[in-house]
Coordinates of C-alpha atoms and ligand atoms in Angstrom, one line a residue:
M112 CA 23.9 8.2 36.0
S113 CA 23.0 6.2 32.7
Y114 CA 19.4 4.8 32.0
E115 CA 18.4 1.8 30.2
A116 CA 15.0 1.3 28.6
I117 CA 12.6 -1.6 29.3
I118 CA 9.9 -2.3 27.0
G119 CA 7.1 -4.9 26.5
L120 CA 4.9 -5.1 23.7
E121 CA 1.4 -5.9 23.2
A122 CA 0.1 -6.6 19.7
H123 CA -3.4 -6.9 18.7
V124 CA -4.1 -8.8 15.5
E125 CA -7.4 -8.9 13.8
L126 CA -7.8 -12.6 12.3
N127 CA -8.9 -13.0 8.8
T128 CA -11.7 -15.4 9.7
N129 CA -14.7 -15.3 7.4
S130 CA -17.0 -14.8 10.3
K131 CA -16.8 -13.1 13.7
M132 CA -15.6 -14.8 17.1
F133 CA -18.9 -15.2 18.6
C134 CA -21.7 -14.9 16.1
S135 CA -21.8 -15.6 12.2
C136 CA -21.7 -12.1 10.8
R137 CA -19.2 -11.6 7.9
V138 CA -15.6 -10.0 8.8
V139 CA -15.3 -7.1 6.2
D140 CA -12.9 -4.4 5.7
S141 CA -14.0 -1.7 7.9
T142 CA -12.4 1.0 6.1
T143 CA -14.6 0.6 3.2
S144 CA -17.7 -1.1 4.0
E145 CA -20.8 0.5 4.3
P146 CA -21.2 0.8 8.4
N147 CA -23.5 -1.4 10.5
C148 CA -24.3 -4.1 7.6
H149 CA -22.6 -6.8 9.4
V150 CA -24.4 -6.7 12.8
C151 CA -26.8 -9.1 14.9
P152 CA -28.1 -9.7 18.3
V153 CA -24.9 -11.3 19.5
C154 CA -22.4 -8.5 18.4
A155 CA -24.9 -5.7 18.9
G156 CA -25.0 -6.9 22.5
M157 CA -28.6 -7.5 22.9
P158 CA -30.0 -9.0 26.1
G159 CA -30.3 -12.8 26.0
A160 CA -28.2 -13.2 22.6
L161 CA -26.0 -16.2 23.1
P162 CA -22.4 -16.4 22.0
S163 CA -20.7 -19.3 20.2
I164 CA -16.9 -19.8 19.4
N165 CA -15.5 -19.5 15.9
K166 CA -13.5 -23.0 15.7
R167 CA -11.5 -21.2 12.9
A168 CA -10.3 -18.2 15.4
V169 CA -9.0 -20.9 17.4
E170 CA -7.1 -22.9 15.1
I171 CA -5.4 -19.6 13.8
G172 CA -4.7 -18.6 17.2
I173 CA -3.1 -21.9 18.0
L174 CA -1.1 -21.8 14.8
V175 CA 0.3 -18.7 15.7
S176 CA 1.1 -19.6 19.3
L177 CA 2.8 -22.7 17.8
A178 CA 4.8 -20.6 15.4
L179 CA 6.1 -18.2 18.5
N180 CA 7.0 -21.3 20.6
C181 CA 4.5 -21.0 23.0
K182 CA 2.6 -24.0 25.4
I183 CA -0.7 -24.4 23.9
E184 CA -3.0 -24.9 27.5
D185 CA -5.0 -28.0 27.3
V186 CA -7.8 -25.7 28.9
S187 CA -8.7 -22.0 28.4
V188 CA -11.2 -19.9 29.7
F189 CA -13.2 -17.4 28.2
A190 CA -13.9 -14.1 30.6
R191 CA -15.8 -11.0 30.7
K192 CA -13.6 -7.5 30.9
N193 CA -16.2 -5.3 32.3
Y194 CA -16.0 -1.4 31.1
F195 CA -18.0 1.0 29.6
Y196 CA -16.9 2.5 26.2
P197 CA -19.6 3.7 23.6
D198 CA -18.0 1.4 21.0
L199 CA -18.6 -1.6 23.3
P200 CA -22.2 -2.2 23.2
K201 CA -22.5 -5.3 25.9
G202 CA -20.6 -3.5 28.4
Y203 CA -18.2 -6.2 28.3
Q204 CA -15.6 -7.5 26.0
I205 CA -15.3 -11.3 26.1
S206 CA -11.6 -11.9 26.3
Q207 CA -9.4 -14.5 28.3
Y208 CA -7.6 -13.5 31.5
E209 CA -6.7 -16.2 34.1
K210 CA -6.2 -18.9 31.4
P211 CA -5.2 -17.6 28.2
L212 CA -4.9 -20.3 25.0
A213 CA -1.2 -20.2 25.1
S214 CA 1.8 -19.0 27.0
N215 CA 5.9 -19.1 27.6
G216 CA 7.0 -18.6 23.9
Y217 CA 9.7 -16.7 22.5
I218 CA 10.9 -15.2 19.2
N219 CA 14.7 -14.5 18.2
I220 CA 15.4 -11.3 16.6
G221 CA 18.0 -9.2 15.2
D222 CA 20.7 -10.0 12.3
D223 CA 22.7 -13.3 12.6
H224 CA 25.5 -11.8 14.3
N225 CA 23.6 -10.3 17.0
T226 CA 20.2 -12.4 18.1
S227 CA 18.0 -11.3 21.3
K228 CA 15.5 -13.5 22.4
I229 CA 12.3 -11.9 23.0
H230 CA 9.8 -13.9 25.5
I231 CA 6.6 -14.3 24.9
R232 CA 4.3 -14.0 28.0
R233 CA 0.8 -15.0 26.8
V234 CA -1.4 -15.3 23.8
H235 CA -5.2 -14.9 24.1
L236 CA -8.2 -14.5 21.9
E237 CA -10.8 -11.7 22.4
E238 CA -13.0 -9.8 20.2
D239 CA -12.5 -6.4 18.8
T240 CA -14.5 -3.0 19.5
G241 CA -16.9 -1.3 17.0
K242 CA -15.7 2.0 15.7
L243 CA -16.3 5.6 16.6
V244 CA -16.1 8.2 13.8
H245 CA -15.9 11.8 15.3
T246 CA -17.0 14.6 12.8
N247 CA -17.3 18.1 13.0
D248 CA -20.6 18.0 11.1
G249 CA -23.8 18.8 13.1
E250 CA -24.2 21.6 15.5
K251 CA -21.0 23.7 16.3
P252 CA -19.0 23.4 18.7
R253 CA -19.2 19.8 19.4
G254 CA -20.0 18.0 16.4
V255 CA -21.2 14.6 16.1
S256 CA -20.0 10.8 16.9
L257 CA -21.1 7.7 14.8
I258 CA -20.9 4.4 15.8
D259 CA -20.0 1.6 13.0
L260 CA -20.4 -2.0 14.7
N261 CA -19.3 -3.7 11.9
R262 CA -15.7 -4.3 13.8
A263 CA -17.4 -5.1 16.7
G264 CA -16.8 -9.0 17.5
V265 CA -14.0 -9.2 14.9
P266 CA -11.6 -12.1 16.0
L267 CA -8.6 -10.7 17.6
L268 CA -5.4 -12.2 19.0
E269 CA -3.5 -10.4 21.5
I270 CA 0.3 -11.3 22.0
V271 CA 1.6 -9.8 24.9
S272 CA 5.9 -10.0 25.0
E273 CA 7.8 -10.1 28.6
P274 CA 9.6 -6.6 28.8
D275 CA 12.7 -8.1 27.3
I276 CA 13.2 -5.3 24.6
R277 CA 15.7 -2.8 25.4
S278 CA 15.7 -0.1 22.5
P279 CA 13.0 1.5 20.3
L280 CA 15.2 -0.6 17.4
E281 CA 14.6 -3.5 19.1
A282 CA 10.9 -3.1 19.4
V283 CA 10.4 -2.5 16.0
N284 CA 12.9 -5.2 15.0
Y285 CA 10.2 -7.5 17.2
A286 CA 7.2 -5.9 15.8
K287 CA 8.8 -6.5 12.3
E288 CA 9.3 -10.1 12.9
L289 CA 5.9 -10.7 14.1
H290 CA 4.3 -9.0 11.1
S291 CA 6.5 -11.5 9.1
V292 CA 5.5 -14.3 10.9
L293 CA 1.5 -13.3 11.0
T294 CA 1.6 -12.8 7.2
Y295 CA 3.3 -16.0 6.2
L296 CA 0.8 -17.8 8.2
E297 CA -1.9 -16.0 6.3
V298 CA -3.9 -15.3 9.2
N299 CA -3.4 -11.3 8.7
S300 CA -3.0 -9.0 5.7
G301 CA -0.4 -7.1 7.5
D302 CA -2.0 -3.7 6.2
M303 CA -1.2 -1.9 9.4
E304 CA -2.6 1.4 8.0
K305 CA -5.8 -0.1 8.1
G306 CA -5.2 -0.8 11.8
V307 CA -5.4 -4.9 11.2
L308 CA -2.4 -5.0 13.3
R309 CA -1.9 -2.5 16.3
F310 CA 0.8 -2.0 19.1
E311 CA 0.8 -1.2 22.4
A312 CA 4.0 -0.2 23.9
N313 CA 4.8 -0.4 27.5
V314 CA 8.1 1.8 28.6
S315 CA 9.7 2.2 31.3
V316 CA 13.5 3.4 32.6
R317 CA 15.8 2.4 35.2
A318 CA 19.4 2.9 36.1
T319 CA 21.5 0.8 34.1
G320 CA 22.6 -2.4 35.8
S321 CA 19.7 -2.2 37.8
K322 CA 17.5 -5.4 38.3
H323 CA 14.4 -3.4 39.6
L324 CA 11.5 -2.9 37.7
N325 CA 10.1 0.7 37.4
T326 CA 6.8 2.1 36.6
R327 CA 5.8 1.7 33.4
R328 CA 3.8 3.9 31.0
E329 CA 1.8 2.4 28.0
I330 CA 1.6 4.1 24.4
K331 CA -1.8 2.9 22.8
N332 CA -2.7 2.2 19.2
L333 CA 0.4 2.5 17.4
N334 CA -0.5 1.4 13.7
S335 CA 3.1 2.1 12.2
F336 CA 6.7 0.8 12.7
K337 CA 7.2 4.4 12.5
A338 CA 4.9 5.6 15.2
L339 CA 6.0 2.6 17.4
Q340 CA 9.8 3.9 17.0
R341 CA 9.2 7.5 17.5
S342 CA 6.7 7.3 20.3
I343 CA 9.2 5.1 22.3
E344 CA 12.0 7.2 21.8
Y345 CA 10.0 10.3 23.0
E346 CA 8.7 8.4 26.0
I347 CA 12.3 7.1 27.0
K348 CA 13.2 10.9 26.9
Q349 CA 10.2 12.0 29.4
Q350 CA 11.3 9.3 31.4
V351 CA 14.9 10.1 31.8
T352 CA 14.4 13.9 32.3
A353 CA 11.8 13.2 34.9
Y354 CA 14.0 10.8 36.9
K355 CA 16.7 13.4 36.5
S356 CA 14.4 16.2 38.4
N357 CA 13.4 13.4 40.9
E358 CA 10.1 13.3 39.6
T359 CA 7.9 10.4 39.9
I360 CA 6.5 8.4 37.2
L361 CA 2.6 7.3 37.6
Q362 CA 1.4 4.5 36.0
E363 CA -0.3 5.8 32.7
T364 CA -2.1 5.1 29.6
L365 CA -1.2 7.7 26.7
G366 CA -2.0 8.2 23.1
W367 CA 0.3 9.1 20.2
D368 CA -0.1 12.5 18.4
E369 CA 1.9 11.5 15.1
S370 CA 1.6 14.9 13.4
N371 CA 3.3 16.7 16.5
G372 CA 5.6 13.9 17.9
K373 CA 4.2 13.8 21.2
T374 CA 2.6 11.3 23.5
I375 CA -0.8 12.9 24.7
F376 CA -2.1 12.0 28.6
Q377 CA -5.2 9.6 28.1
R378 CA -6.2 8.6 31.5
S379 CA -4.2 7.0 34.7
K380 CA -3.6 3.5 34.3
E381 CA -6.8 1.2 35.6
H382 CA -5.8 -2.1 37.0
S383 CA -6.6 -5.3 36.3
H384 CA -9.3 -5.6 39.4
D385 CA -10.8 -2.9 37.7
Y386 CA -12.2 -4.8 35.3
R387 CA -14.0 -7.1 37.6
Y388 CA -13.1 -9.9 35.1
F389 CA -15.0 -13.3 35.7
P390 CA -15.6 -16.4 33.8
E391 CA -18.0 -15.7 30.7
P392 CA -21.2 -17.9 31.9
D393 CA -22.4 -18.2 28.0
L394 CA -19.2 -20.1 27.1
P395 CA -17.8 -23.4 28.0
P396 CA -14.5 -23.7 28.7
L397 CA -12.1 -24.5 25.6
I398 CA -10.4 -27.7 25.6
V399 CA -7.6 -28.5 23.2
N400 CA -6.3 -31.7 22.7
D401 CA -3.3 -33.2 20.9
N402 CA -4.9 -34.3 18.1
W403 CA -6.2 -31.5 17.3
K404 CA -2.9 -29.5 18.2
N405 CA -1.1 -31.8 16.3
S406 CA -3.3 -31.7 13.2
I407 CA -2.8 -27.5 13.3
L408 CA 0.9 -28.4 13.2
S409 CA 1.1 -30.4 10.5
T410 CA 0.1 -27.4 8.5
M411 CA 2.9 -25.1 9.5
P412 CA 4.6 -23.5 6.5
Q413 CA 8.2 -22.5 6.7
L414 CA 8.9 -19.5 9.0
P415 CA 10.9 -16.3 7.9
H416 CA 13.8 -17.7 10.0
T417 CA 14.1 -20.9 8.0
K418 CA 14.0 -18.8 5.0
R419 CA 16.6 -16.8 6.1
A420 CA 18.8 -19.5 7.3
H421 CA 18.1 -21.4 4.0
F422 CA 19.1 -18.1 2.2
L423 CA 22.2 -17.3 3.6
S424 CA 23.4 -20.9 3.0
L425 CA 22.6 -20.0 -0.7
G426 CA 25.5 -17.4 0.0
L427 CA 23.4 -14.2 0.0
T428 CA 24.4 -11.2 2.4
D429 CA 22.2 -11.0 5.9
Y430 CA 20.7 -8.0 4.4
D431 CA 19.7 -9.6 1.0
A432 CA 18.5 -12.8 3.1
R433 CA 16.5 -10.8 5.5
V434 CA 14.9 -8.8 2.6
L435 CA 13.9 -11.7 0.5
A436 CA 12.6 -13.8 3.7
S437 CA 10.5 -10.8 5.3
Q438 CA 7.5 -11.5 3.0
R439 CA 6.6 -15.2 2.1
K440 CA 5.5 -14.3 -1.6
I441 CA 9.1 -12.9 -2.3
A442 CA 10.6 -15.6 -0.6
E443 CA 8.7 -18.2 -2.7
Y444 CA 9.4 -15.8 -5.9
F445 CA 12.8 -15.6 -5.3
E446 CA 12.8 -19.8 -4.2
L447 CA 11.4 -20.5 -7.9
A448 CA 13.6 -18.0 -9.8
V449 CA 16.7 -19.8 -8.0
K450 CA 14.9 -23.4 -9.2
L451 CA 14.8 -22.3 -12.7
G452 CA 18.1 -20.8 -12.4
S453 CA 20.0 -23.9 -11.4
D454 CA 18.4 -25.8 -14.4
K455 CA 19.9 -23.1 -16.9
N456 CA 23.1 -23.8 -18.7
P457 CA 25.5 -22.6 -17.7
P458 CA 23.4 -22.1 -14.4
V459 CA 22.4 -18.6 -12.9
L460 CA 23.4 -18.3 -9.4
P461 CA 21.2 -17.4 -6.4
K462 CA 23.1 -14.2 -6.2
P463 CA 22.6 -12.4 -9.1
I464 CA 19.2 -13.5 -9.1
A465 CA 18.8 -11.9 -5.5
N466 CA 20.6 -8.8 -6.7
W467 CA 18.3 -8.6 -9.9
I468 CA 15.1 -8.8 -7.6
T469 CA 16.2 -6.5 -4.5
T470 CA 17.6 -3.6 -6.9
H471 CA 15.8 -3.5 -10.3
L472 CA 12.9 -5.3 -9.9
F473 CA 12.1 -4.0 -6.2
S474 CA 12.2 -0.7 -7.9
I475 CA 9.7 -1.2 -10.6
I476 CA 7.2 -2.6 -7.9
N477 CA 7.6 0.4 -5.8
E478 CA 7.1 2.9 -8.4
A479 CA 4.0 0.8 -9.2
G480 CA 2.7 0.6 -5.8
K481 CA 2.4 -3.3 -6.4
S482 CA 3.2 -6.3 -4.7
I483 CA 5.4 -9.1 -6.1
D484 CA 2.3 -11.2 -7.4
Q485 CA 0.5 -8.1 -8.7
I486 CA 3.3 -8.1 -11.5
D487 CA 3.5 -10.3 -14.5
L488 CA 7.1 -11.3 -14.4
P489 CA 7.2 -15.1 -14.7
Q490 CA 10.6 -16.3 -12.9
I491 CA 11.7 -17.9 -16.0
H492 CA 12.0 -14.8 -17.7
L493 CA 14.0 -12.9 -15.3
V494 CA 16.7 -15.8 -15.0
S495 CA 16.8 -15.8 -18.7
L496 CA 17.5 -12.2 -19.1
I497 CA 20.1 -12.6 -16.4
N498 CA 21.8 -15.3 -18.5
L499 CA 21.5 -13.0 -21.8
V500 CA 23.5 -10.4 -19.6
H501 CA 25.9 -13.1 -18.5
S502 CA 26.5 -14.8 -22.1
G503 CA 27.1 -11.4 -23.6
R504 CA 24.1 -10.8 -25.7
T505 CA 22.8 -7.9 -24.0
N506 CA 24.8 -5.5 -21.8
A507 CA 23.6 -4.4 -18.2
S508 CA 21.9 -1.2 -19.1
S509 CA 19.9 -2.4 -21.8
A510 CA 18.9 -5.3 -19.8
K511 CA 17.4 -2.8 -17.4
L512 CA 15.4 -1.6 -20.3
V513 CA 14.0 -5.1 -21.1
L514 CA 12.9 -5.9 -17.4
R515 CA 10.5 -2.8 -17.2
E516 CA 9.0 -4.0 -20.8
M517 CA 8.7 -7.4 -19.7
C518 CA 7.0 -6.4 -16.4
K519 CA 4.6 -4.4 -19.0
T520 CA 4.2 -6.9 -21.5
G521 CA 4.8 -10.1 -20.3
E522 CA 7.0 -11.1 -23.0
S523 CA 9.9 -13.1 -22.7
P524 CA 13.3 -11.2 -22.7
E525 CA 14.6 -12.9 -26.2
I526 CA 11.7 -11.3 -28.0
I527 CA 12.1 -7.8 -26.4
V528 CA 15.6 -7.5 -26.8
A529 CA 15.0 -8.3 -30.4
Q530 CA 12.1 -6.1 -30.9
L531 CA 13.8 -3.0 -29.3
G532 CA 17.1 -4.0 -31.2
L533 CA 19.1 -4.1 -28.2
Q534 CA 21.1 -7.2 -29.1
Q535 CA 24.8 -6.6 -28.0
T536 CA 27.5 -6.3 -30.6
N537 CA 30.4 -8.9 -29.4
D538 CA 31.7 -8.3 -33.2
Q539 CA 35.6 -7.6 -32.4
V540 CA 35.7 -6.4 -36.2
T541 CA 33.1 -3.6 -35.9
I542 CA 34.6 -2.7 -32.2
T543 CA 37.9 -2.4 -33.7
K544 CA 37.1 -0.4 -36.6
T545 CA 34.8 1.8 -34.5
V546 CA 37.8 2.5 -32.0
D547 CA 40.3 3.2 -34.6
K548 CA 37.6 5.6 -36.1
V549 CA 37.2 7.5 -33.0
L550 CA 40.8 7.8 -32.2
A551 CA 41.5 9.0 -35.5
N552 CA 39.0 11.6 -35.2
N553 CA 40.4 12.9 -32.2
P554 CA 44.3 13.3 -32.6
D555 CA 44.5 16.2 -29.9
Q556 CA 42.9 13.9 -27.3
V557 CA 45.2 11.2 -28.2
T558 CA 48.0 13.3 -27.6
N559 CA 46.6 14.8 -24.3
L560 CA 45.9 11.1 -23.1
L561 CA 49.4 9.8 -24.2
D562 CA 50.8 12.9 -22.3
G563 CA 49.4 11.5 -19.2
K564 CA 45.7 13.0 -18.9
D565 CA 44.1 9.5 -17.7
S566 CA 40.6 10.9 -17.3
I567 CA 40.6 11.1 -20.9
F568 CA 40.3 7.6 -21.3
N569 CA 36.7 7.4 -20.0
W570 CA 35.7 10.0 -22.4
F571 CA 36.9 7.8 -25.4
F572 CA 35.2 4.9 -24.1
G573 CA 31.7 6.7 -23.8
Q574 CA 32.6 8.1 -27.3
V575 CA 32.9 4.3 -28.5
M576 CA 30.0 3.2 -26.9
Q577 CA 27.6 6.2 -28.1
A578 CA 29.0 5.5 -31.8
M579 CA 27.8 2.1 -31.3
D580 CA 24.3 3.0 -30.3
G581 CA 25.2 1.6 -26.4
K582 CA 24.8 -1.7 -27.9
S583 CA 28.5 -3.0 -27.8
N584 CA 29.9 -5.3 -25.0
P585 CA 31.4 -2.6 -22.7
D586 CA 34.2 -5.0 -21.5
L587 CA 35.2 -5.5 -25.0
V588 CA 35.3 -2.1 -25.9
R589 CA 37.2 -1.6 -23.1
T590 CA 40.0 -4.1 -23.7
T591 CA 39.9 -2.9 -27.4
L592 CA 40.6 0.6 -26.8
Q593 CA 43.5 -0.2 -24.3
D594 CA 44.9 -2.3 -26.7
A595 CA 44.7 0.7 -29.3
I596 CA 46.2 3.2 -27.1
K597 CA 49.0 0.9 -26.0
K598 CA 49.8 0.8 -29.7
A599 CA 49.6 4.3 -30.4
S600 CA 51.9 5.1 -27.4
Y601 CA 54.4 2.7 -28.9
N602 CA 53.8 4.2 -32.1
R603 CA 54.7 7.2 -30.9
G604 CA 57.9 5.9 -28.9
T605 CA 59.3 4.9 -32.0
E606 CA 58.8 7.8 -34.1
Ligands
ADP756 P1 -1.8 -4.9 31.2 O1 -2.6 -6.0 30.6 O2 -2.4 -4.4 32.3 O3 -1.5 -4.1 30.2 P2 0.5 -6.8 31.6 O4 1.1 -7.3 33.0 O5 -0.1 -8.2 30.9 O6 -0.4 -5.6 32.0 O7 1.7 -6.4 30.8 C1 1.6 -5.7 30.0 C2 2.5 -5.3 29.2 O8 3.7 -4.4 30.0 C3 3.9 -6.5 28.7 O9 4.5 -6.4 27.7 C4 4.8 -6.6 29.8 O10 5.9 -7.2 29.1 C5 5.1 -4.9 30.0 N1 5.5 -4.7 31.2 C6 5.3 -5.2 32.3 N2 6.0 -4.3 33.3 C7 6.8 -3.2 32.8 C8 7.7 -2.7 33.1 N3 8.2 -2.4 34.3 N4 8.5 -2.2 31.9 C9 8.4 -2.2 30.9 N5 7.3 -2.9 30.6 C10 6.6 -3.5 31.3
MG757 MG1 -1.8 -3.2 28.5
ZN758 ZN1 -23.0 -10.6 14.9

């Protein structure tokens, strides 16, 4: 029997507001800030302290929901989710349950030949918990656990998909698209290693073709695309093996052990009634009217899928369009370069610009561990450089050097080419003279070539390029060399 995987993802998105969800404490980077310096009676859960709703967080929630094609509810209600955990000082989390902020959305994923629509069940607002830090200091063998409440009360948006995902790769594509949308909207830094975007994967398997949904298991706290993919792959294998040996799957919550590539049992799954949800008595219902919704909609930037479609229409490959649209800053960098390229005479086309960015520029950026906006390369310099190559004023391998130098110094390519003496020789007389000299110095090799050892042609080509310090126009060298060899062959025939 063959099995298919059924996957639904929950995403927890920290929102980059200035202040927390229900108090005025600042939101800080919890990986670098001094612990417990941004805490007040509200987020520390002191009795009698009253929460109030962060308007900006609600606006971000609405913006994201609209980008995910969701219906925004006119009235949503905050609810208390009661449970005990040391990082939750109130003993409950304020979340939304029966009436979430938005529901019934979708996003399309996959490439342009093969798309799937993944439906979004709901989007709701809640608050993050504090952070527990377990150390081995203190009395052995137990060590100590420390609590940092800087993160307690930070606005979180939870995005819950329908179980529409069918493979680990599709789960990663969905997660990447979500990541793209959130960073385009500039509501989340996208730094997954800092935990600002975390996924939970719900996984079940069933006989291929069955319509029944089997019991799922949930893998918590997945902080990278790699962990998401590997943990789902692992879990699918586990469940298939279990079904094959007639075991039953129980609804469970699992953790992911990245170093051993295994899931770890955490607890048998609690059900929603275990949380004793009830409407938060300290907060009024949240009302979103059309005016508010429309004014938020009017701030919506172009989203990744629109950029992708635009880039395809410029003649880029599906891959290039996807890579260049994956981050808003890269997409905007490319777009300005295309605009400046079209103003050049002759114009520099989008395709070579895309090639230069995705190959040479990306490798410089990756080596430096920087992002595109941290590198000092005005688009006009990139376009001018491509122009220099196309017009034969420098050759492609020199141009790679020039690109590196431009990123270092911020100078224009014309100046760098002149400074480094990388002008390309298009001077036919010099090239012909050099070719003749190289042939004359190597009579044996000429004989071998004429006797049919064709590979010697490339050796001669290398010799001529070397003799001209690599600065001559390779196309001209090639044709000149071909002509000279034809001539030699003709001469030999007439000897
Ligand atoms: P909870 O809040 O208890 O985790 P939800 O009903 O909100 O439960 O569902 C959580 C996630 O589990 C959703 O993303 C949903 O698509 C997914 N899901 C539900 N049933 C299944 C199933 N049988 N197999 C895989 N995923 C499922
Ligand atoms: Mg869940
Ligand atoms: Zn506070």
